[in-house]
mmCIF file of C-alpha atoms and ligand atoms in Angstrom:
data_model
loop_
_atom_site.group_PDB
_atom_site.id
_atom_site.type_symbol
_atom_site.label_atom_id
_atom_site.label_comp_id
_atom_site.label_asym_id
_atom_site.label_seq_id
_atom_site.Cartn_x
_atom_site.Cartn_y
_atom_site.Cartn_z
ATOM 1 C CA UNK A 149 -32.999 -8.812 -11.031
ATOM 2 C CA UNK A 150 -30.395 -11.549 -11.290
ATOM 3 C CA UNK A 151 -27.141 -10.379 -12.818
ATOM 4 C CA UNK A 152 -26.335 -12.406 -15.942
ATOM 5 C CA UNK A 153 -23.347 -14.656 -15.584
ATOM 6 C CA UNK A 154 -20.699 -13.464 -18.048
ATOM 7 C CA UNK A 155 -18.508 -15.885 -19.882
ATOM 8 C CA UNK A 156 -15.294 -16.001 -17.874
ATOM 9 C CA UNK A 157 -11.845 -17.396 -18.388
ATOM 10 C CA UNK A 158 -9.347 -18.079 -15.658
ATOM 11 C CA UNK A 159 -6.131 -16.109 -15.334
ATOM 12 C CA UNK A 160 -4.085 -18.823 -16.927
ATOM 13 C CA UNK A 161 -6.164 -18.674 -20.110
ATOM 14 C CA UNK A 162 -5.970 -14.894 -19.906
ATOM 15 C CA UNK A 163 -2.156 -15.004 -20.010
ATOM 16 C CA UNK A 164 -2.120 -17.487 -22.790
ATOM 17 C CA UNK A 165 -4.705 -15.625 -25.011
ATOM 18 C CA UNK A 166 -3.637 -11.969 -24.481
ATOM 19 C CA UNK A 167 -1.243 -10.978 -21.686
ATOM 20 C CA UNK A 168 1.879 -13.161 -22.169
ATOM 21 C CA UNK A 169 2.584 -11.730 -25.602
ATOM 22 C CA UNK A 170 2.554 -8.102 -24.387
ATOM 23 C CA UNK A 171 3.555 -8.519 -20.697
ATOM 24 C CA UNK A 172 7.119 -7.133 -20.727
ATOM 25 C CA UNK A 173 6.163 -4.302 -23.072
ATOM 26 C CA UNK A 174 3.164 -3.435 -20.907
ATOM 27 C CA UNK A 175 5.307 -3.383 -17.821
ATOM 28 C CA UNK A 176 7.707 -0.841 -19.408
ATOM 29 C CA UNK A 177 10.459 -3.297 -20.487
ATOM 30 C CA UNK A 178 12.030 -6.435 -19.046
ATOM 31 C CA UNK A 179 15.432 -5.023 -18.192
ATOM 32 C CA UNK A 180 14.016 -2.070 -16.175
ATOM 33 C CA UNK A 181 11.708 -4.289 -14.156
ATOM 34 C CA UNK A 182 14.542 -6.742 -13.346
ATOM 35 C CA UNK A 183 16.701 -3.854 -12.272
ATOM 36 C CA UNK A 184 13.921 -2.561 -9.991
ATOM 37 C CA UNK A 185 13.717 -6.013 -8.417
ATOM 38 C CA UNK A 186 17.551 -6.045 -7.861
ATOM 39 C CA UNK A 187 17.202 -2.717 -6.039
ATOM 40 C CA UNK A 188 14.212 -3.887 -4.005
ATOM 41 C CA UNK A 189 15.957 -7.077 -2.897
ATOM 42 C CA UNK A 190 19.015 -4.979 -1.957
ATOM 43 C CA UNK A 191 16.879 -2.612 0.138
ATOM 44 C CA UNK A 192 15.222 -5.657 1.795
ATOM 45 C CA UNK A 193 18.622 -7.223 2.463
ATOM 46 C CA UNK A 194 17.726 -10.454 0.662
ATOM 47 C CA UNK A 195 20.579 -12.890 0.501
ATOM 48 C CA UNK A 196 21.188 -16.623 0.885
ATOM 49 C CA UNK A 197 21.569 -17.586 4.530
ATOM 50 C CA UNK A 198 24.551 -19.754 3.686
ATOM 51 C CA UNK A 199 27.471 -18.556 1.654
ATOM 52 C CA UNK A 200 28.005 -19.869 -1.857
ATOM 53 C CA UNK A 201 25.352 -21.101 -4.225
ATOM 54 C CA UNK A 202 22.642 -23.682 -3.597
ATOM 55 C CA UNK A 203 20.259 -22.033 -1.101
ATOM 56 C CA UNK A 204 16.696 -22.752 -2.167
ATOM 57 C CA UNK A 205 14.289 -20.041 -3.222
ATOM 58 C CA UNK A 206 10.827 -20.498 -4.696
ATOM 59 C CA UNK A 207 9.277 -17.764 -6.919
ATOM 60 C CA UNK A 208 5.549 -18.316 -7.181
ATOM 61 C CA UNK A 209 3.968 -16.723 -10.250
ATOM 62 C CA UNK A 210 7.417 -16.133 -11.609
ATOM 63 C CA UNK A 211 6.151 -14.760 -14.971
ATOM 64 C CA UNK A 212 9.019 -13.710 -17.226
ATOM 65 C CA UNK A 213 11.571 -13.627 -14.356
ATOM 66 C CA UNK A 214 11.552 -10.158 -12.730
ATOM 67 C CA UNK A 215 12.286 -11.773 -9.353
ATOM 68 C CA UNK A 216 13.787 -15.143 -10.298
ATOM 69 C CA UNK A 217 16.697 -13.749 -12.211
ATOM 70 C CA UNK A 218 17.870 -11.281 -9.509
ATOM 71 C CA UNK A 219 17.510 -14.078 -6.893
ATOM 72 C CA UNK A 220 19.686 -16.417 -8.968
ATOM 73 C CA UNK A 221 22.231 -13.549 -9.313
ATOM 74 C CA UNK A 222 22.276 -13.366 -5.481
ATOM 75 C CA UNK A 223 23.232 -17.039 -5.396
ATOM 76 C CA UNK A 224 19.866 -18.745 -4.789
ATOM 77 C CA UNK A 225 18.898 -21.970 -6.564
ATOM 78 C CA UNK A 226 15.476 -20.758 -7.751
ATOM 79 C CA UNK A 227 12.398 -22.809 -8.551
ATOM 80 C CA UNK A 228 10.242 -20.610 -10.730
ATOM 81 C CA UNK A 229 6.626 -21.727 -10.736
ATOM 82 C CA UNK A 230 3.939 -20.377 -13.059
ATOM 83 C CA UNK A 231 0.667 -21.655 -14.584
ATOM 84 C CA UNK A 232 1.524 -20.074 -17.918
ATOM 85 C CA UNK A 233 3.995 -21.980 -20.046
ATOM 86 C CA UNK A 234 4.158 -18.911 -22.381
ATOM 87 C CA UNK A 235 5.366 -16.695 -19.516
ATOM 88 C CA UNK A 236 8.036 -19.300 -18.393
ATOM 89 C CA UNK A 237 9.241 -19.747 -21.985
ATOM 90 C CA UNK A 238 10.035 -16.003 -22.022
ATOM 91 C CA UNK A 239 11.829 -16.356 -18.656
ATOM 92 C CA UNK A 240 13.991 -19.090 -20.178
ATOM 93 C CA UNK A 241 14.689 -16.995 -23.242
ATOM 94 C CA UNK A 242 15.844 -14.066 -21.047
ATOM 95 C CA UNK A 243 17.960 -16.465 -18.950
ATOM 96 C CA UNK A 244 19.739 -17.681 -22.094
ATOM 97 C CA UNK A 245 20.496 -13.998 -22.895
ATOM 98 C CA UNK A 246 21.677 -13.217 -19.321
ATOM 99 C CA UNK A 247 23.854 -16.362 -19.135
ATOM 100 C CA UNK A 248 26.035 -15.315 -22.042
ATOM 101 C CA UNK A 249 29.681 -15.714 -20.893
ATOM 102 C CA UNK A 250 30.391 -11.954 -20.838
ATOM 103 C CA UNK A 251 27.558 -11.218 -18.390
ATOM 104 C CA UNK A 252 27.595 -14.346 -16.213
ATOM 105 C CA UNK A 253 28.964 -14.017 -12.659
ATOM 106 C CA UNK A 254 30.678 -16.987 -10.982
ATOM 107 C CA UNK A 255 28.276 -16.674 -7.985
ATOM 108 C CA UNK A 256 25.126 -16.940 -10.080
ATOM 109 C CA UNK A 257 22.710 -19.633 -8.897
ATOM 110 C CA UNK A 258 20.377 -21.549 -11.144
ATOM 111 C CA UNK A 259 16.713 -21.384 -12.153
ATOM 112 C CA UNK A 260 14.446 -24.348 -12.748
ATOM 113 C CA UNK A 261 11.085 -23.587 -14.236
ATOM 114 C CA UNK A 262 7.937 -25.527 -13.334
ATOM 115 C CA UNK A 263 4.548 -25.155 -15.085
ATOM 116 C CA UNK A 264 2.032 -25.623 -12.220
ATOM 117 C CA UNK A 265 -0.699 -24.043 -10.190
ATOM 118 C CA UNK A 266 1.068 -22.417 -7.172
ATOM 119 C CA UNK A 267 -1.552 -23.726 -4.675
ATOM 120 C CA UNK A 268 -1.038 -27.326 -5.847
ATOM 121 C CA UNK A 269 2.740 -26.820 -5.917
ATOM 122 C CA UNK A 270 2.791 -25.544 -2.314
ATOM 123 C CA UNK A 271 0.605 -28.402 -1.127
ATOM 124 C CA UNK A 272 2.786 -31.109 -2.687
ATOM 125 C CA UNK A 273 6.210 -29.604 -2.173
ATOM 126 C CA UNK A 274 8.604 -31.648 -0.130
ATOM 127 C CA UNK A 275 11.987 -29.839 -0.296
ATOM 128 C CA UNK A 276 12.455 -26.936 2.170
ATOM 129 C CA UNK A 277 12.879 -23.420 0.700
ATOM 130 C CA UNK A 278 14.676 -20.785 2.791
ATOM 131 C CA UNK A 279 13.065 -18.005 0.694
ATOM 132 C CA UNK A 280 9.596 -17.920 -0.873
ATOM 133 C CA UNK A 281 8.576 -14.917 -2.998
ATOM 134 C CA UNK A 282 5.147 -14.293 -4.597
ATOM 135 C CA UNK A 283 5.243 -10.822 -6.128
ATOM 136 C CA UNK A 284 3.780 -8.587 -8.823
ATOM 137 C CA UNK A 285 0.134 -9.153 -7.711
ATOM 138 C CA UNK A 286 0.120 -12.930 -8.413
ATOM 139 C CA UNK A 287 -1.785 -13.611 -5.114
ATOM 140 C CA UNK A 288 -4.812 -11.587 -6.288
ATOM 141 C CA UNK A 289 -5.090 -14.009 -9.265
ATOM 142 C CA UNK A 290 -6.058 -16.870 -6.918
ATOM 143 C CA UNK A 291 -9.606 -18.117 -6.875
ATOM 144 C CA UNK A 292 -10.571 -16.900 -3.394
ATOM 145 C CA UNK A 293 -9.271 -15.452 -0.135
ATOM 146 C CA UNK A 294 -9.403 -18.994 1.278
ATOM 147 C CA UNK A 295 -6.985 -20.103 -1.455
ATOM 148 C CA UNK A 296 -4.548 -17.365 -0.391
ATOM 149 C CA UNK A 297 -4.842 -18.250 3.354
ATOM 150 C CA UNK A 298 -4.284 -21.986 2.571
ATOM 151 C CA UNK A 299 -1.342 -21.194 0.312
ATOM 152 C CA UNK A 300 0.362 -19.128 3.048
ATOM 153 C CA UNK A 301 -0.241 -21.945 5.552
ATOM 154 C CA UNK A 302 1.155 -24.637 3.163
ATOM 155 C CA UNK A 303 4.199 -22.490 2.495
ATOM 156 C CA UNK A 304 4.968 -22.045 6.190
ATOM 157 C CA UNK A 305 5.141 -25.858 6.485
ATOM 158 C CA UNK A 306 7.817 -26.160 3.707
ATOM 159 C CA UNK A 307 10.127 -23.442 5.089
ATOM 160 C CA UNK A 308 12.926 -24.059 7.558
ATOM 161 C CA UNK A 309 13.102 -22.325 10.964
ATOM 162 C CA UNK A 310 15.147 -19.396 9.565
ATOM 163 C CA UNK A 311 13.074 -18.969 6.445
ATOM 164 C CA UNK A 312 11.627 -15.790 4.900
ATOM 165 C CA UNK A 313 8.639 -15.016 2.745
ATOM 166 C CA UNK A 314 8.146 -11.910 0.620
ATOM 167 C CA UNK A 315 4.731 -11.083 -0.842
ATOM 168 C CA UNK A 316 3.921 -8.273 -3.243
ATOM 169 C CA UNK A 317 0.428 -7.259 -4.297
ATOM 170 C CA UNK A 318 -1.726 -4.252 -5.159
ATOM 171 C CA UNK A 319 -3.777 -3.151 -2.206
ATOM 172 C CA UNK A 320 -7.467 -3.353 -3.192
ATOM 173 C CA UNK A 321 -9.028 -1.605 -0.217
ATOM 174 C CA UNK A 322 -9.973 1.544 -2.225
ATOM 175 C CA UNK A 323 -12.604 0.801 -4.901
ATOM 176 C CA UNK A 324 -12.039 2.584 -8.195
ATOM 177 C CA UNK A 325 -15.039 4.676 -9.280
ATOM 178 C CA UNK A 326 -16.066 6.549 -12.402
ATOM 179 C CA UNK A 327 -13.332 7.438 -14.867
ATOM 180 C CA UNK A 328 -10.678 6.158 -12.512
ATOM 181 C CA UNK A 329 -11.743 2.602 -13.464
ATOM 182 C CA UNK A 330 -10.130 3.162 -16.930
ATOM 183 C CA UNK A 331 -6.345 2.807 -16.681
ATOM 184 C CA UNK A 332 -4.187 3.892 -19.645
ATOM 185 C CA UNK A 333 -1.459 1.246 -19.076
ATOM 186 C CA UNK A 334 0.861 1.877 -21.982
ATOM 187 C CA UNK A 335 0.837 3.028 -25.601
ATOM 188 C CA UNK A 336 3.228 3.594 -28.526
ATOM 189 C CA UNK A 337 2.849 4.054 -32.221
ATOM 190 C CA UNK A 338 1.877 0.413 -32.803
ATOM 191 C CA UNK A 339 -0.044 -0.618 -29.663
ATOM 192 C CA UNK A 340 -2.427 0.755 -27.025
ATOM 193 C CA UNK A 341 -3.063 -1.132 -23.797
ATOM 194 C CA UNK A 342 -6.030 -0.010 -21.619
ATOM 195 C CA UNK A 343 -7.394 -1.719 -18.573
ATOM 196 C CA UNK A 344 -10.927 -1.410 -17.264
ATOM 197 C CA UNK A 345 -11.490 -2.460 -13.658
ATOM 198 C CA UNK A 346 -15.106 -3.449 -12.999
ATOM 199 C CA UNK A 347 -16.136 -3.500 -9.380
ATOM 200 C CA UNK A 348 -17.978 -6.798 -8.733
ATOM 201 C CA UNK A 349 -18.390 -6.996 -4.963
ATOM 202 C CA UNK A 350 -16.385 -6.405 -1.761
ATOM 203 C CA UNK A 351 -14.198 -9.382 -2.456
ATOM 204 C CA UNK A 352 -13.743 -9.282 -6.211
ATOM 205 C CA UNK A 353 -13.093 -7.172 -9.271
ATOM 206 C CA UNK A 354 -13.205 -8.136 -12.933
ATOM 207 C CA UNK A 355 -10.170 -6.925 -14.974
ATOM 208 C CA UNK A 356 -10.746 -6.213 -18.647
ATOM 209 C CA UNK A 357 -7.544 -5.790 -20.619
ATOM 210 C CA UNK A 358 -8.057 -4.065 -23.997
ATOM 211 C CA UNK A 359 -5.199 -4.158 -26.493
ATOM 212 C CA UNK A 360 -5.264 -2.301 -29.824
ATOM 213 C CA UNK A 361 -2.553 -3.394 -32.212
ATOM 214 C CA UNK A 362 -1.737 -1.620 -35.454
ATOM 215 C CA UNK A 363 -2.295 -3.823 -38.503
ATOM 216 C CA UNK A 364 -2.165 -2.586 -42.111
ATOM 217 C CA UNK A 365 -2.572 1.068 -41.017
ATOM 218 C CA UNK A 366 -5.578 0.434 -38.765
ATOM 219 C CA UNK A 367 -5.999 -0.950 -35.201
ATOM 220 C CA UNK A 368 -7.185 -4.434 -34.309
ATOM 221 C CA UNK A 369 -8.832 -4.827 -30.916
ATOM 222 C CA UNK A 370 -8.247 -7.820 -28.582
ATOM 223 C CA UNK A 371 -10.169 -7.928 -25.271
ATOM 224 C CA UNK A 372 -9.836 -10.476 -22.522
ATOM 225 C CA UNK A 373 -11.044 -10.393 -18.950
ATOM 226 C CA UNK A 374 -10.623 -12.320 -15.710
ATOM 227 C CA UNK A 375 -11.545 -12.138 -11.996
ATOM 228 C CA UNK A 376 -9.169 -10.758 -9.343
ATOM 229 C CA UNK A 377 -9.660 -10.875 -5.609
ATOM 230 C CA UNK A 378 -9.163 -7.724 -3.542
ATOM 231 C CA UNK A 379 -6.403 -8.056 -1.043
ATOM 232 C CA UNK A 380 -5.567 -5.660 1.746
ATOM 233 C CA UNK A 381 -2.335 -5.326 3.677
ATOM 234 C CA UNK A 382 -4.027 -5.916 7.050
ATOM 235 C CA UNK A 383 -5.718 -9.075 5.902
ATOM 236 C CA UNK A 384 -2.541 -10.551 4.380
ATOM 237 C CA UNK A 385 -0.589 -9.746 7.592
ATOM 238 C CA UNK A 386 -3.305 -11.543 9.575
ATOM 239 C CA UNK A 387 -2.984 -14.638 7.411
ATOM 240 C CA UNK A 388 0.779 -14.608 7.855
ATOM 241 C CA UNK A 389 0.377 -14.479 11.619
ATOM 242 C CA UNK A 390 -2.224 -17.266 11.554
ATOM 243 C CA UNK A 391 0.214 -19.449 9.633
ATOM 244 C CA UNK A 392 2.934 -18.730 12.293
ATOM 245 C CA UNK A 393 5.013 -16.279 10.240
ATOM 246 C CA UNK A 394 6.637 -13.640 12.507
ATOM 247 C CA UNK A 395 8.025 -10.097 12.308
ATOM 248 C CA UNK A 396 5.994 -8.773 9.298
ATOM 249 C CA UNK A 397 7.443 -5.679 7.686
ATOM 250 C CA UNK A 398 5.207 -3.767 5.297
ATOM 251 C CA UNK A 399 6.478 -1.287 2.693
ATOM 252 C CA UNK A 400 5.176 0.207 -0.563
ATOM 253 C CA UNK A 401 7.162 0.073 -3.736
ATOM 254 C CA UNK A 402 5.920 1.453 -7.072
ATOM 255 C CA UNK A 403 2.261 1.140 -6.034
ATOM 256 C CA UNK A 404 2.676 -2.393 -4.714
ATOM 257 C CA UNK A 405 2.353 -3.406 -1.047
ATOM 258 C CA UNK A 406 5.449 -5.554 -0.118
ATOM 259 C CA UNK A 407 5.342 -7.688 3.044
ATOM 260 C CA UNK A 408 8.347 -9.560 4.287
ATOM 261 C CA UNK A 409 7.999 -11.991 7.192
ATOM 262 C CA UNK A 410 10.019 -14.723 8.887
ATOM 263 C CA UNK A 411 9.212 -18.289 9.866
HETATM 264 C C1 SAM B 607 0.971 -10.302 -12.600
HETATM 265 S S1 SAM B 607 2.008 -11.607 -13.074
HETATM 266 C C2 SAM B 607 3.382 -11.447 -12.016
HETATM 267 C C3 SAM B 607 4.684 -11.965 -12.662
HETATM 268 C C4 SAM B 607 5.982 -11.537 -11.937
HETATM 269 N N1 SAM B 607 6.084 -12.099 -10.611
HETATM 270 C C5 SAM B 607 6.024 -10.021 -11.899
HETATM 271 O O1 SAM B 607 6.362 -9.449 -10.827
HETATM 272 O O2 SAM B 607 5.783 -9.429 -12.939
HETATM 273 C C6 SAM B 607 1.156 -13.012 -12.422
HETATM 274 C C7 SAM B 607 1.736 -14.309 -12.807
HETATM 275 O O3 SAM B 607 1.197 -15.343 -12.024
HETATM 276 C C8 SAM B 607 0.788 -16.415 -12.844
HETATM 277 N N2 SAM B 607 -0.327 -17.106 -12.112
HETATM 278 C C9 SAM B 607 -1.581 -16.573 -11.884
HETATM 279 N N3 SAM B 607 -2.269 -17.440 -11.178
HETATM 280 C C10 SAM B 607 -1.501 -18.538 -10.987
HETATM 281 C C11 SAM B 607 -1.661 -19.770 -10.327
HETATM 282 N N4 SAM B 607 -2.800 -20.082 -9.699
HETATM 283 N N5 SAM B 607 -0.685 -20.634 -10.319
HETATM 284 C C12 SAM B 607 0.478 -20.379 -10.953
HETATM 285 N N6 SAM B 607 0.754 -19.239 -11.614
HETATM 286 C C13 SAM B 607 -0.230 -18.321 -11.634
HETATM 287 C C14 SAM B 607 0.491 -15.782 -14.180
HETATM 288 O O4 SAM B 607 0.583 -16.749 -15.249
HETATM 289 C C15 SAM B 607 1.515 -14.668 -14.253
HETATM 290 O O5 SAM B 607 2.670 -15.131 -14.868
#
């Protein structure tokens, strides 16, 4: 029997209709996530190759700024790219907060936000970037594995000889079965966020985000779903090597696979 084609929205629409509004809350709070990135970049010894400000970094799928803001603090001039204008607006709001005179450091670099598809951005980009990051599972939002492979290849061409790439994604090699497909993401008195992962095939899952929000003493339900591709650490390392990246280092941090490699 042919499986019925379900109405589907892309990940950009998903962020605009449901996820952007609750993203930082769902992640456990913006400040904590930024602090975790600061610590991760410290452990990975991420710093501009040249001293002073101005070294170029690109943050692909920047979201609300968990990586872009720590990179600017390290002195990078960051281009933060995301398809969701709503997510980048939140990044800019956080940046305004962080840039208050009492918290600003003289070494802080700058952040420019760009609303764009990361694949198109990488294809058309002309200026070299010594650091590229694509973290927080953004890669698995891309349309296909071929899109990820092409992106990595395009990125290698816009990085200088001493460049570095850092990718972060959730390893999808182990299918979720039974009750494990229901993930209680976060809840408090006013909101409950549950995620249901539907196994589609070896390449793909469908993610259903279910948010219950308290209104007038009852709960209102909002559901939105989108496709995600399954990535594995071995496959991503292979694509990096095929694109001429060298010295891949693989670690795991808070359930995410982190791969750092050099041009
Ligand atoms: C899971 S969030 C990760 C955000 C942030 N890097 C983090 O660590 O939380 C994925 C982000 O990628 C963006 N995104 C997904 N697909 C994209 C695409 N093809 N082009 C640009 N941005 C995309 C989404 O809008 C979202 O902000």
